[in-house]
Short mmCIF file of C-alpha atoms and ligand atoms in Angstrom, two decimals:
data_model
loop_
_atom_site.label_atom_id
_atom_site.label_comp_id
_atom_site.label_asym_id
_atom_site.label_seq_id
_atom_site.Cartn_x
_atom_site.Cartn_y
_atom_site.Cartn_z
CA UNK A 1 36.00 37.30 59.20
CA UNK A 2 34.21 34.42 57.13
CA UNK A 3 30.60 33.66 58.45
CA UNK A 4 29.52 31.44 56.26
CA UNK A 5 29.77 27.49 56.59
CA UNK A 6 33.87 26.61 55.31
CA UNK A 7 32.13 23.79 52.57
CA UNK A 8 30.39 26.64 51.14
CA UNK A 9 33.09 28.79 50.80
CA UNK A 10 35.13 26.08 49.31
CA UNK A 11 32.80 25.12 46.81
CA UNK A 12 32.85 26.45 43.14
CA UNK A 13 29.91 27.66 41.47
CA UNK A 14 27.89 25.96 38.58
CA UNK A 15 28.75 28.52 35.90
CA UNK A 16 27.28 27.15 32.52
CA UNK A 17 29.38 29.21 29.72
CA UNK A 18 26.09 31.56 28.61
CA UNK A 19 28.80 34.73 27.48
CA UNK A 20 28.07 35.27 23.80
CA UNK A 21 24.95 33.28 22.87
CA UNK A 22 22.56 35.17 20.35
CA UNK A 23 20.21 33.61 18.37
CA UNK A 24 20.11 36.33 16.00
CA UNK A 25 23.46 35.65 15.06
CA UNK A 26 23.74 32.23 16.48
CA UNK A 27 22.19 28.66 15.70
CA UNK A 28 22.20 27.62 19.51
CA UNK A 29 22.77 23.76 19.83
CA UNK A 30 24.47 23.80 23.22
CA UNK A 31 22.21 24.29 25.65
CA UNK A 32 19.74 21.78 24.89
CA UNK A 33 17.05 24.16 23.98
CA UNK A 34 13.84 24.37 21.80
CA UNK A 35 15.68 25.97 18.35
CA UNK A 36 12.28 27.42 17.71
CA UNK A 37 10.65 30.58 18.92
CA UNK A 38 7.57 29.90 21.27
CA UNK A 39 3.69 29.97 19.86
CA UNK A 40 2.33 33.40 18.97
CA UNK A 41 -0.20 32.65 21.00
CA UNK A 42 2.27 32.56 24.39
CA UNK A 43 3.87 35.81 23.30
CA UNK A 44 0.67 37.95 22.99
CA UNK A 45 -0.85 36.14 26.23
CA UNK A 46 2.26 37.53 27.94
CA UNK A 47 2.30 40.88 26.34
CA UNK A 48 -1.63 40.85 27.25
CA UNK A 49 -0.59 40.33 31.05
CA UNK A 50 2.12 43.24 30.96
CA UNK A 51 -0.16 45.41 29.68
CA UNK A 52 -3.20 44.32 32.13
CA UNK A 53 -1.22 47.15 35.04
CA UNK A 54 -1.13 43.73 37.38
CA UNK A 55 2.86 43.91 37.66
CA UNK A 56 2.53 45.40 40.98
CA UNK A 57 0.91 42.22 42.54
CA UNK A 58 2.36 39.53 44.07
CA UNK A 59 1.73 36.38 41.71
CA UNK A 60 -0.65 34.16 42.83
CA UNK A 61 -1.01 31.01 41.05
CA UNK A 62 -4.57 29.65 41.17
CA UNK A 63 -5.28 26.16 40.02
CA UNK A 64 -2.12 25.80 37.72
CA UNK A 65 -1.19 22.70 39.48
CA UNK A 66 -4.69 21.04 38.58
CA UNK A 67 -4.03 22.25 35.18
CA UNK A 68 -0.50 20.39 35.07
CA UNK A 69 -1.62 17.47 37.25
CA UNK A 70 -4.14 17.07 34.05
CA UNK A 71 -1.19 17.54 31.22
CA UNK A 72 0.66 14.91 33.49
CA UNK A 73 -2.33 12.39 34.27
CA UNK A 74 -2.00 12.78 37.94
CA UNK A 75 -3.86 14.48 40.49
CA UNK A 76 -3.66 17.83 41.45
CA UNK A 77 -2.30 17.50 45.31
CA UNK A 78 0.81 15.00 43.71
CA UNK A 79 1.95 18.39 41.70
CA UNK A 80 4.26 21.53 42.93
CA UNK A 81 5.25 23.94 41.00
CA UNK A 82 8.76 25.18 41.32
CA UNK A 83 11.17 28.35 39.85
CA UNK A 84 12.63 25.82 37.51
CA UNK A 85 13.67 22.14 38.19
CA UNK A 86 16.74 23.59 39.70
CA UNK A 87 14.95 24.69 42.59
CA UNK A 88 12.90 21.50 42.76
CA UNK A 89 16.31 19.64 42.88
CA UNK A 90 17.46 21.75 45.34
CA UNK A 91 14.18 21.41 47.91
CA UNK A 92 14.38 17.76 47.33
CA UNK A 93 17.84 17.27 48.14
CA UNK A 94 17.36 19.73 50.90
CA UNK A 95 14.11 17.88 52.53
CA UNK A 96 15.49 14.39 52.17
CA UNK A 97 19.20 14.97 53.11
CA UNK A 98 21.17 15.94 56.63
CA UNK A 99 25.09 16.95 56.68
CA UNK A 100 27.58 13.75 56.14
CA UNK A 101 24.45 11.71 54.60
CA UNK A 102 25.29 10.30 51.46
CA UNK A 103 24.02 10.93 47.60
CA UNK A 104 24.24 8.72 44.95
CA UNK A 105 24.53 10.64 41.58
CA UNK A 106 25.71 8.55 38.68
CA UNK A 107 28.49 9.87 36.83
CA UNK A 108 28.50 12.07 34.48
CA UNK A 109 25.06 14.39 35.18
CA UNK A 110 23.43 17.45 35.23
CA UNK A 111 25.52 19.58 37.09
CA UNK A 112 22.81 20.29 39.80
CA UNK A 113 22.57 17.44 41.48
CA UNK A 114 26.32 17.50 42.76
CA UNK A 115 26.28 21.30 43.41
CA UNK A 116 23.00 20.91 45.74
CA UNK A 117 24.72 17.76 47.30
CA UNK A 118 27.63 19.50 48.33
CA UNK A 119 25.97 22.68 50.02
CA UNK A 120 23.95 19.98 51.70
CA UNK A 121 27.66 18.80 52.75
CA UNK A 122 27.02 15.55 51.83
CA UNK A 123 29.05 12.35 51.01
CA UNK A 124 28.60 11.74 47.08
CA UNK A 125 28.99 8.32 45.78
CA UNK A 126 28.89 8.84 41.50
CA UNK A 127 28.95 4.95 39.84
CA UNK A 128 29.57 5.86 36.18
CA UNK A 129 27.66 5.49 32.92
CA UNK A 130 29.92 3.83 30.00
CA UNK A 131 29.41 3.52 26.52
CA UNK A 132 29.12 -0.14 26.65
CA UNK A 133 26.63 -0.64 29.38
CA UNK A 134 25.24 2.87 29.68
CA UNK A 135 22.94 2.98 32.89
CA UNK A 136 25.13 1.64 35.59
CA UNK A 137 22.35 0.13 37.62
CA UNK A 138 24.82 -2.31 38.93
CA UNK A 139 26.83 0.68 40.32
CA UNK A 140 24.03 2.09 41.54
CA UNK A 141 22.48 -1.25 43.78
CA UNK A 142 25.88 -1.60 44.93
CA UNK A 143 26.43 2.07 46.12
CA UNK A 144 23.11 1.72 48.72
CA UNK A 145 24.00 1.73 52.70
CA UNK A 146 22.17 2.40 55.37
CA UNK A 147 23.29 6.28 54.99
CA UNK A 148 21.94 6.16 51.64
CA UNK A 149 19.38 9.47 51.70
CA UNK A 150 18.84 10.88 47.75
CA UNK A 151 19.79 9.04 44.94
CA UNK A 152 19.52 10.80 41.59
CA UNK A 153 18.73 9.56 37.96
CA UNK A 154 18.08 11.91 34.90
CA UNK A 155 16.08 9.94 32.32
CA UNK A 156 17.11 10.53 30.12
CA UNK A 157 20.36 11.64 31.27
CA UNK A 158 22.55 14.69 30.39
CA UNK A 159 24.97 14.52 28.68
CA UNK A 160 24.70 10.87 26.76
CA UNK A 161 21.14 10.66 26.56
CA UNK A 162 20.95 7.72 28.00
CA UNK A 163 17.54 6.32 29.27
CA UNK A 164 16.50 3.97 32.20
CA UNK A 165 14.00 1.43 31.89
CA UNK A 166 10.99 1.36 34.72
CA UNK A 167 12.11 -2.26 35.60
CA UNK A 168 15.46 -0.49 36.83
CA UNK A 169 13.93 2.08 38.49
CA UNK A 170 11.74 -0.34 40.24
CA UNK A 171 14.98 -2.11 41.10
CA UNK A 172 16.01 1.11 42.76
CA UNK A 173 13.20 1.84 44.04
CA UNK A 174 12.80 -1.85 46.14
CA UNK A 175 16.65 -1.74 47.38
CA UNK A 176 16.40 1.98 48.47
CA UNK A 177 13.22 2.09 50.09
CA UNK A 178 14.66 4.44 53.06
CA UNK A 179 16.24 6.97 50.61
CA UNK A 180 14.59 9.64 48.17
CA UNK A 181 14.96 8.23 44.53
CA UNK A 182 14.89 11.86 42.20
CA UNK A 183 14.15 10.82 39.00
CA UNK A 184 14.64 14.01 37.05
CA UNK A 185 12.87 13.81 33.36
CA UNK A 186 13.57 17.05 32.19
CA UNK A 187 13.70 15.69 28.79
CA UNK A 188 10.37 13.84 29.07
CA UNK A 189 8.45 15.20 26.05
CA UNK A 190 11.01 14.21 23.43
CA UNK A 191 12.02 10.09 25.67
CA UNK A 192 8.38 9.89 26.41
CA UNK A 193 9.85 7.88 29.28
CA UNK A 194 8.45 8.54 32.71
CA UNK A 195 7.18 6.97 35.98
CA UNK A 196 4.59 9.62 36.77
CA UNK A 197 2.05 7.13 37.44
CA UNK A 198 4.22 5.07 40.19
CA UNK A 199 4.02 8.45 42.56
CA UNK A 200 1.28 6.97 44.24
CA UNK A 201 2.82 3.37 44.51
CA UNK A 202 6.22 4.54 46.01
CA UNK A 203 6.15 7.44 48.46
CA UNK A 204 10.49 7.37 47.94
CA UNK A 205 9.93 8.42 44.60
CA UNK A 206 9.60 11.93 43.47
CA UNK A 207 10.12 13.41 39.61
CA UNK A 208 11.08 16.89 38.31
CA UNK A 209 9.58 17.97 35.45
CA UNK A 210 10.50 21.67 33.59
CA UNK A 211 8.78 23.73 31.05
CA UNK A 212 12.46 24.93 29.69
CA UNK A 213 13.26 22.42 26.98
CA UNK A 214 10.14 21.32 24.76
CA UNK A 215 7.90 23.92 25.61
CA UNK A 216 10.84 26.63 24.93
CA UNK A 217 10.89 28.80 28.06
CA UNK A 218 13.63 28.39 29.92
CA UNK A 219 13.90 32.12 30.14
CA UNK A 220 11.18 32.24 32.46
CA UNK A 221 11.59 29.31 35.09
CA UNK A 222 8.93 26.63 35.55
CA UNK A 223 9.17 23.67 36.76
CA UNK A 224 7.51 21.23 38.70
CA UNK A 225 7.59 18.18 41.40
CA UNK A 226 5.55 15.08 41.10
CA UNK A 227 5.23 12.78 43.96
CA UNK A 228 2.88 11.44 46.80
CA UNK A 229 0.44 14.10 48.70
CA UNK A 230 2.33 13.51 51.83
CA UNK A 231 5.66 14.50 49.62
CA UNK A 232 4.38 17.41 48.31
CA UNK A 233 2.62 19.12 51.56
CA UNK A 234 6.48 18.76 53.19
CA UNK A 235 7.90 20.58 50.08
CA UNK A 236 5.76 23.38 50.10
CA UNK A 237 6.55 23.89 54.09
CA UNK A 238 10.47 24.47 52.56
CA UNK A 239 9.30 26.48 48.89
CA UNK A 240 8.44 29.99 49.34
CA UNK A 241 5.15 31.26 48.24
CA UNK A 242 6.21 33.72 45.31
CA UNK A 243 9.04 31.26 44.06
CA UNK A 244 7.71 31.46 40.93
CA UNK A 245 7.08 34.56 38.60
CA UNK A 246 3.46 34.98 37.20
CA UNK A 247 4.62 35.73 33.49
CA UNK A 248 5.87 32.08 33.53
CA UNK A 249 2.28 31.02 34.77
CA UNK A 250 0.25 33.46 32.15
CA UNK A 251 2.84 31.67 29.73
CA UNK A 252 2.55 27.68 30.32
CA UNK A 253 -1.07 28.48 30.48
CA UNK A 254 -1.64 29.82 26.58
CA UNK A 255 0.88 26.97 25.75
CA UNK A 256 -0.74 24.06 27.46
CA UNK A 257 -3.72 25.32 25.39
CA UNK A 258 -2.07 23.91 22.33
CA UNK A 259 -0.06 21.10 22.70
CA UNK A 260 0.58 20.21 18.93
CA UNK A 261 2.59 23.65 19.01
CA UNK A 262 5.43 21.82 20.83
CA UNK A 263 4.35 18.07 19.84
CA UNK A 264 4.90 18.70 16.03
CA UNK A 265 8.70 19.83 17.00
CA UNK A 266 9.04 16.95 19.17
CA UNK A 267 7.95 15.31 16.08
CA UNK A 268 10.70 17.11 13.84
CA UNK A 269 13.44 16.51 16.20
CA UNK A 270 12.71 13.00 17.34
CA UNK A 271 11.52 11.44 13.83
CA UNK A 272 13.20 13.18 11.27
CA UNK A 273 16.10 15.41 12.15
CA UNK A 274 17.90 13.25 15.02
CA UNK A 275 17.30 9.82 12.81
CA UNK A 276 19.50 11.82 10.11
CA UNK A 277 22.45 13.22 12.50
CA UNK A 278 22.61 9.28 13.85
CA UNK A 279 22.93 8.23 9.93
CA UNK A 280 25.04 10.45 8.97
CA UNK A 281 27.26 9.88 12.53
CA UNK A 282 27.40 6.49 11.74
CA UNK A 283 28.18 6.72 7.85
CA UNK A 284 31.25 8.42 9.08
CA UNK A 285 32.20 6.16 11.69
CA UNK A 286 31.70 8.96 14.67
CA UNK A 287 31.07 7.34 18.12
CA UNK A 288 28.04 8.64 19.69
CA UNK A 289 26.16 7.49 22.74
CA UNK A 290 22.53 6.69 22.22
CA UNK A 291 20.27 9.12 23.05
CA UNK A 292 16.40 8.77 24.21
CA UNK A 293 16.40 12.66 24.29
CA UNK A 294 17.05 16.04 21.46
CA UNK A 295 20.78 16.00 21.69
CA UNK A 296 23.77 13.55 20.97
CA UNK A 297 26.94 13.21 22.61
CA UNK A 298 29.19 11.93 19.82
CA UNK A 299 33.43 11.93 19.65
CA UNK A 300 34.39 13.24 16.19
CA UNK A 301 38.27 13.46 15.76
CA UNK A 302 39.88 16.13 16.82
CA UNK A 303 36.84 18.13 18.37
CA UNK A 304 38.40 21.54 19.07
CA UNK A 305 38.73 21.93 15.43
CA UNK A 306 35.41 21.04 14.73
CA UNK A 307 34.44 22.72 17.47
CA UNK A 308 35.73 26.22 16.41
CA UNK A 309 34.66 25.14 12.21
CA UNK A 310 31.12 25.26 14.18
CA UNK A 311 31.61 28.21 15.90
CA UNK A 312 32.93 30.22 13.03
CA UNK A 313 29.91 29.06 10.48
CA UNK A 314 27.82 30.55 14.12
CA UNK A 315 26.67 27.26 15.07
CA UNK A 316 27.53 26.73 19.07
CA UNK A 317 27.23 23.27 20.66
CA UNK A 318 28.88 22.35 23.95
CA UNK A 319 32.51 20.53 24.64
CA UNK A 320 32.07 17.72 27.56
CA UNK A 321 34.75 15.54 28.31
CA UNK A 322 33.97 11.60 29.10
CA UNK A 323 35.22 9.81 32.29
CA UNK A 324 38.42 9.18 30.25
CA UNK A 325 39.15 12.72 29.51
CA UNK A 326 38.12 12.46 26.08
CA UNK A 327 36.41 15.53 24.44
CA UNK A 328 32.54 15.19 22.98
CA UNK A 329 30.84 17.53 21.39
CA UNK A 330 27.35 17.85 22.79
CA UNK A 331 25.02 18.75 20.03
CA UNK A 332 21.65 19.87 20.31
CA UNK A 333 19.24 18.68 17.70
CA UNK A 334 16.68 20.97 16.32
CA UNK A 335 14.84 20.96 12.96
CA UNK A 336 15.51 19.06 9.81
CA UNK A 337 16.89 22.20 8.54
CA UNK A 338 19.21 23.36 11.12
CA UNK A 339 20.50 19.77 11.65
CA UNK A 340 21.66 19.62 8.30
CA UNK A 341 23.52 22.98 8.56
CA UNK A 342 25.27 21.78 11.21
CA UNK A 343 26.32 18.64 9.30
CA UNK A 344 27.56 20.72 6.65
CA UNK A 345 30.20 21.81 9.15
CA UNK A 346 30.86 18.28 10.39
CA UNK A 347 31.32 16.98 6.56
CA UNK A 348 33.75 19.86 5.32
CA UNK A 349 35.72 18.74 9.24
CA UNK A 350 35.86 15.28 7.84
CA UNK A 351 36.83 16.22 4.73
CA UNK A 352 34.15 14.04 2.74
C1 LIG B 401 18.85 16.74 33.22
C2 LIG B 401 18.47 18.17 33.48
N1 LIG B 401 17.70 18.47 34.53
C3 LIG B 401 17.34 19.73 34.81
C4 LIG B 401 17.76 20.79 34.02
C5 LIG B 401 17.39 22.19 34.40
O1 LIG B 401 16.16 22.54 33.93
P1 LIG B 401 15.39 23.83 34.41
O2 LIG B 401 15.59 24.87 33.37
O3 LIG B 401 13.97 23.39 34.52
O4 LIG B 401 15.93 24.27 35.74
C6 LIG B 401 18.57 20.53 32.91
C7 LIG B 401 19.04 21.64 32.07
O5 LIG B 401 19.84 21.52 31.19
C8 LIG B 401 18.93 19.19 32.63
O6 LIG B 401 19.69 18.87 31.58
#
């Protein structure tokens, strides 16, 4: 007999499609990831730790927060660190939301938001981004009752890219003043966009944060929550205390040591390489939705072919279909170099 809840068990799981990814036989622009190895200096402080016989402890993570609060130019007691921003999604949804409240989520997201809605059984609301307007703030106002408890915002957002302005966030902020607003800026290093220094302003507003996309360890889980004091003493009564693995801690440490390691591939992706993929995008008269972030959402014709020209020259970027139905390929920029591989593929598609 079935014990668990029946909305659980009629559910389906978030199953990204990871079968088959290699990067040494694979350029990987469908995830979203660094395309770059991390700093020698991460790998040996982690190899260092292995070989240090401490495997045996349980982690314990010191005064990494004070060390992120500093990176993030807040204080230490507005920072928790979490096993990913997954799991900071999921606490926040979880410490803000009861059964049959209801979750705004503007449509279409990250994935996690909607999955940690529903387990939370609640009622989601999802106003939808368009090419023409992009942010549907509008929606968004509109969408607020009374039952109103999380309402969340990537920014910028996956899969167009598209960034929110602080004045609309403050707009949210004002109408919703009774519900958590999860601004999730995942992508924050390559937008620059963020509202980290508002947590003390607004105690409704609370931010995830990762180390998985510019700093290029997704592999090992860290993320982290900004928000008020008050905020972040109730999280940590719902996050366990060994959440979070100690290799990811010995890593971010040796990275956060040296910045420029991931700023000059910011710099590469943002300046040089994604400028070029708009051009060329453009040139060829390719929609694309404008991104404040290291990937672009564009509509090429007839994408499955592209898609499998891409895959067979072992380039892998990710299929997402827009509110219409329509396939876009989700591409993932990385250097100058790799960018212009994969437009190699898109030119010999197009035929030009
Ligand atoms: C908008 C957004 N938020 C959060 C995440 C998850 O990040 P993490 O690896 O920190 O759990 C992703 C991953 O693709 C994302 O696109």
């Amino acid at each position: 007999m079935a014990t668990f809840k029946k909305h659980i068990h009629a559910m389906s799981a978030y199953k990204p499609p990871l079968d088959g990814r290699d990067p040494a036989s694979h350029l990987l622009l469908d995830f979203n990831e660094r395309t770059l190895p991390v700093s020698e200096a991460v790998t040996q402080a982690l190899v260092e730790y292995i070989h240090a016989g401490r495997l045996q402890m349980y982690p314990a993570y010191a005064d990494v927060e004070t060390v992120i609060a500093e990176y993030c130019g807040v204080k230490a007691e507005q920072v928790m660190i979490t096993n990913g921003s997954d799991q900071g999604i999921d606490l926040i949804i979880r410490a803000s939301c009861s059964p049959g409240d209801e979750a705004i989520i503007p449509s279409p997201s990250f994935a996690m938001y909607h999955q940690c809605a529903k387990v939370e059984n609640l009622t989601v609301i999802e106003p939808t981004y368009t090419l023409s307007e992009g942010f549907p703030l509008a929606g968004i106002l509109k969408a607020i009752t009374s039952k109103t408890r999380i309402i969340c915002v990537a920014n910028p957002n996956n899969p167009c890219g598209t960034g929110v302005s602080r004045e609309a966030i403050a707009q949210i902020l004002a109408a919703a003043p009774h519900a958590t607003l999860l601004i999730d800026e995942c992508y924050f290093e390559y937008s620059g966009l963020t509202v980290c220094d508002w947590v003390e302003q607004y105690s409704n507003l609370v931010i995830t944060r990762t180390f998985s996309k510019t700093w290029g360890l997704p592999s090992l889980r860290l993320g982290f929550v900004v928000s008020c004091r008050e905020n972040i003493q109730a999280l940590l009564n719902v996050r366990g205390p060994y959440d979070i693995n100690q290799l990811a801690i010995v890593a971010i440490r040796a990275a956060l040591k040296n910045p420029a390691y991931t700023h000059d591939y910011v710099a590469e992706v943002m300046q040089k390489a994604k400028p070029a993929l708009e051009q060329f995008l453009t040139c060829h008269h390719i929609t694309f939705w404008p991104s404040s972030a290291n990937y672009i959402w564009c509509f090429p014709p007839n994408p499955k072919a592209l898609n499998e020209a891409l895959a067979a020259a072992g380039i892998l970027v990710r299929p997402k279909p827009n509110a219409q139905g329509e396939i876009g390929l989700r591409v993932t920029i990385g250097t100058v170099a790799q960018t212009e591989r994969a437009m190699a593929v898109f030119k010999q598609h197009l035929g030009v």
